[in-house]
mmCIF file of C-alpha atoms and ligand atoms in Angstrom:
data_model
loop_
_atom_site.group_PDB
_atom_site.id
_atom_site.type_symbol
_atom_site.label_atom_id
_atom_site.label_comp_id
_atom_site.label_asym_id
_atom_site.label_seq_id
_atom_site.Cartn_x
_atom_site.Cartn_y
_atom_site.Cartn_z
ATOM 1 C CA MET A 1 10.959 -21.116 -90.449
ATOM 2 C CA ASP A 2 9.636 -23.656 -87.962
ATOM 3 C CA LEU A 3 11.350 -22.868 -84.671
ATOM 4 C CA GLY A 4 10.883 -26.475 -83.542
ATOM 5 C CA ILE A 5 9.568 -25.676 -80.056
ATOM 6 C CA ARG A 6 5.860 -26.521 -80.367
ATOM 7 C CA GLY A 7 4.686 -28.196 -77.137
ATOM 8 C CA ARG A 8 7.622 -26.887 -75.095
ATOM 9 C CA ARG A 9 6.870 -25.141 -71.786
ATOM 10 C CA ALA A 10 8.187 -21.654 -70.987
ATOM 11 C CA LEU A 11 8.219 -19.312 -68.009
ATOM 12 C CA VAL A 12 8.215 -15.654 -69.084
ATOM 13 C CA CYS A 13 8.633 -13.190 -66.200
ATOM 14 C CA ALA A 14 7.237 -9.641 -66.076
ATOM 15 C CA ALA A 15 5.114 -10.430 -69.117
ATOM 16 C CA SER A 16 1.724 -8.711 -68.842
ATOM 17 C CA LYS A 17 2.994 -5.780 -70.937
ATOM 18 C CA GLY A 18 5.951 -4.506 -72.902
ATOM 19 C CA LEU A 19 8.963 -6.585 -73.878
ATOM 20 C CA GLY A 20 8.078 -9.541 -71.647
ATOM 21 C CA ARG A 21 4.675 -9.714 -73.277
ATOM 22 C CA GLY A 22 6.321 -9.459 -76.707
ATOM 23 C CA CYS A 23 8.422 -12.529 -75.843
ATOM 24 C CA ALA A 24 5.418 -14.434 -74.455
ATOM 25 C CA GLU A 25 3.396 -13.661 -77.580
ATOM 26 C CA ALA A 26 6.142 -14.777 -79.976
ATOM 27 C CA LEU A 27 6.574 -18.044 -78.054
ATOM 28 C CA ALA A 28 2.786 -18.561 -77.977
ATOM 29 C CA ALA A 29 2.690 -18.124 -81.763
ATOM 30 C CA GLU A 30 5.183 -21.024 -81.974
ATOM 31 C CA GLY A 31 2.891 -23.270 -79.927
ATOM 32 C CA VAL A 32 4.769 -22.998 -76.618
ATOM 33 C CA ASP A 33 2.715 -23.416 -73.411
ATOM 34 C CA LEU A 34 3.311 -20.568 -71.004
ATOM 35 C CA VAL A 35 3.547 -19.552 -67.396
ATOM 36 C CA ILE A 36 3.525 -15.750 -67.294
ATOM 37 C CA ASN A 37 4.051 -13.381 -64.408
ATOM 38 C CA ALA A 38 3.536 -9.757 -63.364
ATOM 39 C CA ARG A 39 2.443 -8.023 -60.152
ATOM 40 C CA GLY A 40 -0.855 -6.510 -61.342
ATOM 41 C CA GLU A 41 -3.544 -9.187 -61.704
ATOM 42 C CA ASP A 42 -5.880 -7.460 -64.187
ATOM 43 C CA ALA A 43 -3.416 -6.886 -67.028
ATOM 44 C CA LEU A 44 -1.826 -10.292 -66.374
ATOM 45 C CA HIS A 45 -5.134 -12.154 -66.649
ATOM 46 C CA ASP A 46 -6.125 -10.160 -69.757
ATOM 47 C CA THR A 47 -2.813 -11.080 -71.410
ATOM 48 C CA ALA A 48 -3.164 -14.745 -70.424
ATOM 49 C CA LYS A 49 -6.677 -14.923 -71.881
ATOM 50 C CA ASP A 50 -5.705 -13.103 -75.060
ATOM 51 C CA LEU A 51 -2.734 -15.409 -75.721
ATOM 52 C CA SER A 52 -4.600 -18.643 -74.986
ATOM 53 C CA ASP A 53 -7.606 -17.519 -77.103
ATOM 54 C CA ARG A 54 -5.473 -16.467 -80.077
ATOM 55 C CA PHE A 55 -2.887 -19.244 -80.097
ATOM 56 C CA GLY A 56 -4.705 -22.203 -78.468
ATOM 57 C CA ILE A 57 -1.920 -22.817 -75.975
ATOM 58 C CA SER A 58 -2.126 -23.196 -72.204
ATOM 59 C CA VAL A 59 -1.254 -20.065 -70.216
ATOM 60 C CA THR A 60 -0.902 -20.023 -66.422
ATOM 61 C CA PRO A 61 -0.771 -16.506 -64.951
ATOM 62 C CA VAL A 62 0.981 -16.017 -61.596
ATOM 63 C CA ALA A 63 0.626 -12.587 -59.977
ATOM 64 C CA ALA A 64 3.769 -11.977 -57.885
ATOM 65 C CA ASP A 65 6.708 -9.642 -57.478
ATOM 66 C CA ILE A 66 9.491 -11.552 -59.233
ATOM 67 C CA THR A 67 12.178 -9.521 -57.461
ATOM 68 C CA THR A 68 11.370 -11.098 -54.058
ATOM 69 C CA PRO A 69 12.195 -14.630 -52.848
ATOM 70 C CA ASP A 70 8.483 -15.215 -52.051
ATOM 71 C CA GLY A 71 7.427 -14.075 -55.518
ATOM 72 C CA GLN A 72 10.039 -16.284 -57.155
ATOM 73 C CA ALA A 73 8.930 -19.273 -55.065
ATOM 74 C CA ALA A 74 5.264 -18.795 -56.083
ATOM 75 C CA VAL A 75 6.142 -18.496 -59.766
ATOM 76 C CA LEU A 76 8.524 -21.477 -59.710
ATOM 77 C CA LYS A 77 5.941 -23.641 -57.915
ATOM 78 C CA ALA A 78 3.345 -22.930 -60.606
ATOM 79 C CA ALA A 79 5.870 -23.364 -63.396
ATOM 80 C CA GLY A 80 7.262 -26.771 -62.360
ATOM 81 C CA ASP A 81 9.753 -28.208 -64.837
ATOM 82 C CA ILE A 82 10.208 -25.854 -67.773
ATOM 83 C CA ASP A 83 12.144 -26.027 -71.041
ATOM 84 C CA ILE A 84 12.479 -22.271 -71.617
ATOM 85 C CA LEU A 85 13.070 -19.396 -69.171
ATOM 86 C CA VAL A 86 12.810 -15.699 -70.035
ATOM 87 C CA THR A 87 13.900 -13.516 -67.116
ATOM 88 C CA ASN A 88 12.679 -9.939 -66.847
ATOM 89 C CA ALA A 89 11.648 -7.339 -64.251
ATOM 90 C CA GLY A 90 10.985 -3.612 -64.218
ATOM 91 C CA GLY A 91 13.986 -1.297 -64.573
ATOM 92 C CA PRO A 92 15.221 0.959 -61.749
ATOM 93 C CA PRO A 93 14.299 4.661 -61.632
ATOM 94 C CA PRO A 94 16.626 7.305 -63.079
ATOM 95 C CA GLY A 95 18.687 9.464 -60.723
ATOM 96 C CA HIS A 96 22.156 10.783 -59.940
ATOM 97 C CA TRP A 97 25.181 8.731 -58.860
ATOM 98 C CA ARG A 98 25.708 10.981 -55.792
ATOM 99 C CA ASP A 99 22.246 10.216 -54.412
ATOM 100 C CA TRP A 100 21.909 6.433 -54.605
ATOM 101 C CA SER A 101 21.867 4.737 -51.202
ATOM 102 C CA ARG A 102 22.819 1.196 -50.305
ATOM 103 C CA ASP A 103 19.098 0.322 -50.275
ATOM 104 C CA ASP A 104 18.678 1.680 -53.805
ATOM 105 C CA PHE A 105 21.525 -0.555 -54.987
ATOM 106 C CA ILE A 106 20.138 -3.607 -53.167
ATOM 107 C CA LYS A 107 16.724 -3.071 -54.816
ATOM 108 C CA ALA A 108 18.304 -2.764 -58.253
ATOM 109 C CA LEU A 109 20.499 -5.815 -57.681
ATOM 110 C CA ASP A 110 17.477 -7.839 -56.537
ATOM 111 C CA ALA A 111 15.466 -6.787 -59.586
ATOM 112 C CA ASN A 112 18.003 -6.877 -62.385
ATOM 113 C CA LEU A 113 20.656 -9.353 -61.243
ATOM 114 C CA LEU A 114 19.753 -11.634 -58.329
ATOM 115 C CA SER A 115 16.207 -12.541 -59.416
ATOM 116 C CA ALA A 116 17.500 -13.717 -62.817
ATOM 117 C CA VAL A 117 20.295 -15.674 -61.131
ATOM 118 C CA ALA A 118 17.855 -17.319 -58.674
ATOM 119 C CA LEU A 119 15.467 -18.306 -61.478
ATOM 120 C CA MET A 120 18.310 -19.818 -63.517
ATOM 121 C CA GLN A 121 19.619 -21.697 -60.473
ATOM 122 C CA ALA A 122 16.141 -23.133 -59.894
ATOM 123 C CA THR A 123 15.290 -24.143 -63.472
ATOM 124 C CA VAL A 124 18.509 -24.925 -65.341
ATOM 125 C CA PRO A 125 19.303 -28.157 -63.404
ATOM 126 C CA HIS A 126 16.176 -29.770 -64.929
ATOM 127 C CA MET A 127 17.173 -28.494 -68.387
ATOM 128 C CA ILE A 128 20.617 -30.066 -67.912
ATOM 129 C CA GLU A 129 19.033 -33.347 -66.821
ATOM 130 C CA GLN A 130 16.846 -33.529 -69.926
ATOM 131 C CA GLY A 131 19.673 -32.359 -72.205
ATOM 132 C CA TRP A 132 17.769 -29.361 -73.626
ATOM 133 C CA GLY A 133 16.978 -25.892 -72.384
ATOM 134 C CA ARG A 134 16.903 -22.250 -73.392
ATOM 135 C CA VAL A 135 17.319 -19.107 -71.263
ATOM 136 C CA VAL A 136 16.992 -15.521 -72.439
ATOM 137 C CA ASN A 137 17.665 -12.701 -69.983
ATOM 138 C CA ILE A 138 16.160 -9.332 -70.871
ATOM 139 C CA THR A 139 18.843 -6.810 -69.869
ATOM 140 C CA SER A 140 19.599 -3.459 -71.527
ATOM 141 C CA ALA A 141 21.723 -1.791 -74.184
ATOM 142 C CA ALA A 142 23.062 0.197 -71.198
ATOM 143 C CA VAL A 143 25.340 -2.792 -70.564
ATOM 144 C CA ARG A 144 27.295 -1.828 -73.692
ATOM 145 C CA SER A 145 26.722 1.903 -73.698
ATOM 146 C CA PRO A 146 26.074 3.345 -70.230
ATOM 147 C CA ILE A 147 23.243 5.788 -69.542
ATOM 148 C CA ALA A 148 24.418 7.948 -66.625
ATOM 149 C CA VAL A 149 20.977 8.582 -65.111
ATOM 150 C CA LEU A 150 20.293 4.833 -65.175
ATOM 151 C CA GLY A 151 23.421 3.977 -63.201
ATOM 152 C CA LEU A 152 21.510 1.538 -60.989
ATOM 153 C CA SER A 153 20.559 -0.372 -64.131
ATOM 154 C CA ASN A 154 24.100 -0.137 -65.615
ATOM 155 C CA THR A 155 25.522 -1.608 -62.407
ATOM 156 C CA ALA A 156 23.079 -4.466 -61.810
ATOM 157 C CA ARG A 157 22.818 -5.604 -65.422
ATOM 158 C CA THR A 158 26.564 -5.608 -65.967
ATOM 159 C CA GLY A 159 26.769 -8.002 -63.019
ATOM 160 C CA LEU A 160 24.236 -10.303 -64.704
ATOM 161 C CA THR A 161 26.240 -10.134 -67.928
ATOM 162 C CA GLY A 162 29.333 -11.331 -66.047
ATOM 163 C CA PHE A 163 27.414 -14.186 -64.406
ATOM 164 C CA VAL A 164 25.966 -15.368 -67.726
ATOM 165 C CA ALA A 165 29.352 -15.182 -69.473
ATOM 166 C CA GLY A 166 30.704 -17.960 -67.269
ATOM 167 C CA MET A 167 27.557 -19.945 -66.510
ATOM 168 C CA SER A 168 26.399 -20.176 -70.147
ATOM 169 C CA ARG A 169 29.677 -21.825 -71.146
ATOM 170 C CA ASP A 170 29.448 -24.260 -68.256
ATOM 171 C CA VAL A 171 25.978 -25.543 -69.244
ATOM 172 C CA ALA A 172 26.406 -25.484 -73.054
ATOM 173 C CA LYS A 173 27.619 -29.104 -73.204
ATOM 174 C CA HIS A 174 24.248 -30.210 -71.790
ATOM 175 C CA GLY A 175 22.227 -28.670 -74.621
ATOM 176 C CA VAL A 176 21.318 -25.619 -72.539
ATOM 177 C CA VAL A 177 21.642 -22.307 -74.385
ATOM 178 C CA VAL A 178 21.804 -19.115 -72.296
ATOM 179 C CA ASN A 179 21.970 -15.629 -73.829
ATOM 180 C CA ASN A 180 21.125 -12.012 -73.037
ATOM 181 C CA LEU A 181 18.969 -9.717 -75.162
ATOM 182 C CA LEU A 182 19.866 -6.035 -74.776
ATOM 183 C CA PRO A 183 17.005 -3.683 -75.685
ATOM 184 C CA GLY A 184 17.656 -0.166 -76.822
ATOM 185 C CA ILE A 185 14.600 2.051 -76.778
ATOM 186 C CA HIS A 186 11.325 0.208 -77.465
ATOM 187 C CA ASP A 187 7.842 1.638 -77.501
ATOM 188 C CA THR A 188 6.531 0.453 -74.108
ATOM 189 C CA ASP A 189 5.331 2.007 -70.850
ATOM 190 C CA ARG A 190 8.975 2.109 -69.726
ATOM 191 C CA ALA A 191 9.888 4.279 -72.740
ATOM 192 C CA ASP A 192 6.929 6.567 -71.966
ATOM 193 C CA SER A 193 8.124 7.035 -68.416
ATOM 194 C CA LEU A 194 11.740 7.678 -69.504
ATOM 195 C CA ASP A 195 10.583 10.236 -72.106
ATOM 196 C CA THR A 196 8.296 11.885 -69.547
ATOM 197 C CA GLY A 197 11.326 12.219 -67.240
ATOM 198 C CA VAL A 198 13.458 13.790 -69.996
ATOM 199 C CA ALA A 199 10.643 16.206 -70.967
ATOM 200 C CA LYS A 200 10.307 17.321 -67.356
ATOM 201 C CA ALA A 201 14.049 17.653 -66.722
ATOM 202 C CA GLU A 202 14.659 19.631 -69.916
ATOM 203 C CA GLY A 203 11.464 21.695 -70.024
ATOM 204 C CA ILE A 204 10.367 20.307 -73.388
ATOM 205 C CA SER A 205 7.231 18.474 -74.478
ATOM 206 C CA PHE A 206 6.911 14.688 -74.423
ATOM 207 C CA ASP A 207 6.740 14.702 -78.249
ATOM 208 C CA GLU A 208 9.932 16.759 -78.470
ATOM 209 C CA ALA A 209 11.721 14.404 -76.087
ATOM 210 C CA ARG A 210 10.635 11.466 -78.219
ATOM 211 C CA ALA A 211 11.602 13.134 -81.522
ATOM 212 C CA ARG A 212 15.013 13.990 -80.091
ATOM 213 C CA ARG A 213 15.603 10.405 -79.015
ATOM 214 C CA LYS A 214 14.411 9.037 -82.368
ATOM 215 C CA SER A 215 16.842 11.292 -84.212
ATOM 216 C CA GLY A 216 19.721 9.373 -82.597
ATOM 217 C CA ILE A 217 18.488 6.001 -83.894
ATOM 218 C CA PRO A 218 19.550 5.001 -87.438
ATOM 219 C CA VAL A 219 16.205 3.221 -87.977
ATOM 220 C CA GLY A 220 14.495 6.521 -87.061
ATOM 221 C CA ASP A 221 11.966 4.801 -84.839
ATOM 222 C CA TYR A 222 11.535 3.000 -81.536
ATOM 223 C CA GLY A 223 11.591 -0.785 -81.506
ATOM 224 C CA ARG A 224 8.356 -2.701 -81.085
ATOM 225 C CA ALA A 225 7.696 -5.384 -78.503
ATOM 226 C CA SER A 226 6.945 -7.727 -81.425
ATOM 227 C CA ASP A 227 10.439 -7.114 -82.926
ATOM 228 C CA PHE A 228 11.941 -7.963 -79.581
ATOM 229 C CA GLY A 229 9.735 -11.021 -79.089
ATOM 230 C CA ALA A 230 10.698 -12.474 -82.476
ATOM 231 C CA ALA A 231 14.403 -12.283 -81.603
ATOM 232 C CA CYS A 232 13.699 -13.871 -78.225
ATOM 233 C CA ALA A 233 11.721 -16.734 -79.799
ATOM 234 C CA PHE A 234 14.614 -17.445 -82.172
ATOM 235 C CA LEU A 235 17.055 -17.628 -79.238
ATOM 236 C CA CYS A 236 14.619 -20.073 -77.590
ATOM 237 C CA SER A 237 14.383 -22.218 -80.713
ATOM 238 C CA GLU A 238 16.065 -25.412 -81.908
ATOM 239 C CA HIS A 239 18.208 -23.257 -84.186
ATOM 240 C CA SER A 240 20.075 -21.395 -81.446
ATOM 241 C CA ARG A 241 22.177 -24.331 -80.212
ATOM 242 C CA PHE A 242 25.491 -22.756 -81.286
ATOM 243 C CA ILE A 243 24.749 -19.255 -79.888
ATOM 244 C CA ILE A 244 26.225 -19.342 -76.386
ATOM 245 C CA GLY A 245 26.646 -16.553 -73.825
ATOM 246 C CA GLN A 246 26.015 -13.755 -76.304
ATOM 247 C CA ASN A 247 24.783 -10.226 -75.635
ATOM 248 C CA ILE A 248 22.605 -9.286 -78.571
ATOM 249 C CA THR A 249 21.776 -5.606 -78.853
ATOM 250 C CA LEU A 250 18.399 -4.666 -80.367
ATOM 251 C CA ASP A 251 18.655 -0.891 -80.677
ATOM 252 C CA GLY A 252 17.971 0.110 -84.280
ATOM 253 C CA GLY A 253 21.703 0.836 -84.691
ATOM 254 C CA ALA A 254 21.791 3.443 -81.917
ATOM 255 C CA LEU A 255 25.129 2.241 -80.532
ATOM 256 C CA ASN A 256 27.656 3.630 -83.021
ATOM 257 C CA ALA A 257 30.310 0.941 -82.917
ATOM 258 C CA THR A 258 32.068 -1.301 -85.433
ATOM 259 C CA LEU A 259 31.848 -4.385 -83.182
HETATM 260 P P1 LIG B 301 7.259 -2.116 -69.101
HETATM 261 O O1 LIG B 301 6.591 -1.746 -70.362
HETATM 262 O O2 LIG B 301 7.266 -1.148 -67.982
HETATM 263 O O3 LIG B 301 6.640 -3.541 -68.672
HETATM 264 C C1 LIG B 301 6.987 -4.050 -67.526
HETATM 265 C C2 LIG B 301 6.271 -5.403 -67.323
HETATM 266 O O4 LIG B 301 6.938 -6.003 -66.252
HETATM 267 C C3 LIG B 301 4.814 -5.264 -66.925
HETATM 268 O O5 LIG B 301 4.130 -6.420 -67.320
HETATM 269 C C4 LIG B 301 4.920 -5.203 -65.404
HETATM 270 O O6 LIG B 301 3.703 -5.568 -64.782
HETATM 271 C C5 LIG B 301 6.029 -6.217 -65.172
HETATM 272 N N1 LIG B 301 6.797 -6.014 -63.957
HETATM 273 C C6 LIG B 301 7.458 -4.883 -63.584
HETATM 274 N N2 LIG B 301 8.051 -5.074 -62.390
HETATM 275 C C7 LIG B 301 7.761 -6.357 -62.018
HETATM 276 C C8 LIG B 301 8.074 -7.145 -60.876
HETATM 277 N N3 LIG B 301 8.808 -6.657 -59.882
HETATM 278 N N4 LIG B 301 7.625 -8.424 -60.821
HETATM 279 C C9 LIG B 301 6.879 -8.925 -61.821
HETATM 280 N N5 LIG B 301 6.542 -8.223 -62.917
HETATM 281 C C10 LIG B 301 6.972 -6.947 -63.007
HETATM 282 O O7 LIG B 301 8.824 -2.411 -69.332
HETATM 283 P P2 LIG B 301 9.545 -2.866 -70.681
HETATM 284 O O8 LIG B 301 9.771 -1.689 -71.528
HETATM 285 O O9 LIG B 301 8.839 -4.042 -71.206
HETATM 286 O O10 LIG B 301 10.987 -3.266 -70.127
HETATM 287 C C11 LIG B 301 11.322 -4.565 -69.712
HETATM 288 C C12 LIG B 301 12.748 -4.511 -69.157
HETATM 289 O O11 LIG B 301 13.642 -4.057 -70.184
HETATM 290 C C13 LIG B 301 12.898 -3.531 -67.999
HETATM 291 O O12 LIG B 301 13.839 -4.023 -67.087
HETATM 292 C C14 LIG B 301 13.446 -2.284 -68.671
HETATM 293 O O13 LIG B 301 14.180 -1.470 -67.803
HETATM 294 C C15 LIG B 301 14.334 -2.917 -69.731
HETATM 295 N N6 LIG B 301 14.582 -1.988 -70.849
HETATM 296 C C16 LIG B 301 13.553 -1.475 -71.553
HETATM 297 C C17 LIG B 301 13.816 -0.611 -72.601
HETATM 298 C C18 LIG B 301 12.694 0.015 -73.393
HETATM 299 O O14 LIG B 301 12.969 0.911 -74.193
HETATM 300 N N7 LIG B 301 11.468 -0.389 -73.254
HETATM 301 C C19 LIG B 301 15.136 -0.286 -72.925
HETATM 302 C C20 LIG B 301 16.172 -0.845 -72.184
HETATM 303 C C21 LIG B 301 15.887 -1.710 -71.141
HETATM 304 P P3 LIG B 301 3.346 -5.063 -63.277
HETATM 305 O O15 LIG B 301 3.733 -3.633 -63.202
HETATM 306 O O16 LIG B 301 1.894 -5.334 -63.151
HETATM 307 O O17 LIG B 301 4.174 -5.925 -62.371
#
């Protein structure tokens, strides 16, 4: 299927590795020019070179912390007017609800709610003006099915879900399509660090922690960044115009629910 977005311009945040990179790669394969971001310069520049070499598109890397106003300003300046926005940032650390301070909550809100809101506020007006735009927010399956130790994530991302529910319906009449993609466990550095935490807390090996988690997933495996990227590219395509304000869970069936 031709996704119909060749020559479009996308900003993909937190995209040197993992799910953000998966999204950038799937868009690159469709001929979309990219601005990509991460904090670490080396991995970011390697990813930019790899994508432009393999797919013949233009890739502008911007090293910045996307959770800060300065980082957002630097990325937005380099991006200019874009057609497609994919918001993403690292997830908060695990912990216990009794221990989280106000500062911990502010950090999580900056990373997983307010940075996405700020990026949408900055880029969607141009999409409205041109009558076409696509936004995908990378959130988490924890929005549907809470993970107690990731309470900072549950809290911040649920706020983003509420924001998108209203905003997406407001902009839909202008040809702007805004949705959230909710990853369950995917095989990335984040999954490695979560499994390392479980292994440590429960006194089991990393492999045991991983096998235990896999046993709760109907597919019997972790997702791949490429699976995730393909779904993202579809939501950024011409064909998504009637998919508005949805929360699409990519979790291999892990959430046991009828709806
Ligand atoms: P990852 O493998 O740890 O990759 C994170 C990417 O984001 C890297 O490129 C990293 O580069 C960049 N990044 C992190 N913090 C950043 C910041 N403040 N500013 C700019 N770039 C930043 O993570 P992932 O697995 O792809 O996860 C992506 C998001 O989905 C996270 O919010 C995660 O919590 C959520 N999620 C993941 C899973 C999963 O199983 N993987 C499940 C549910 C939710 P630098 O470190 O160089 O900045």
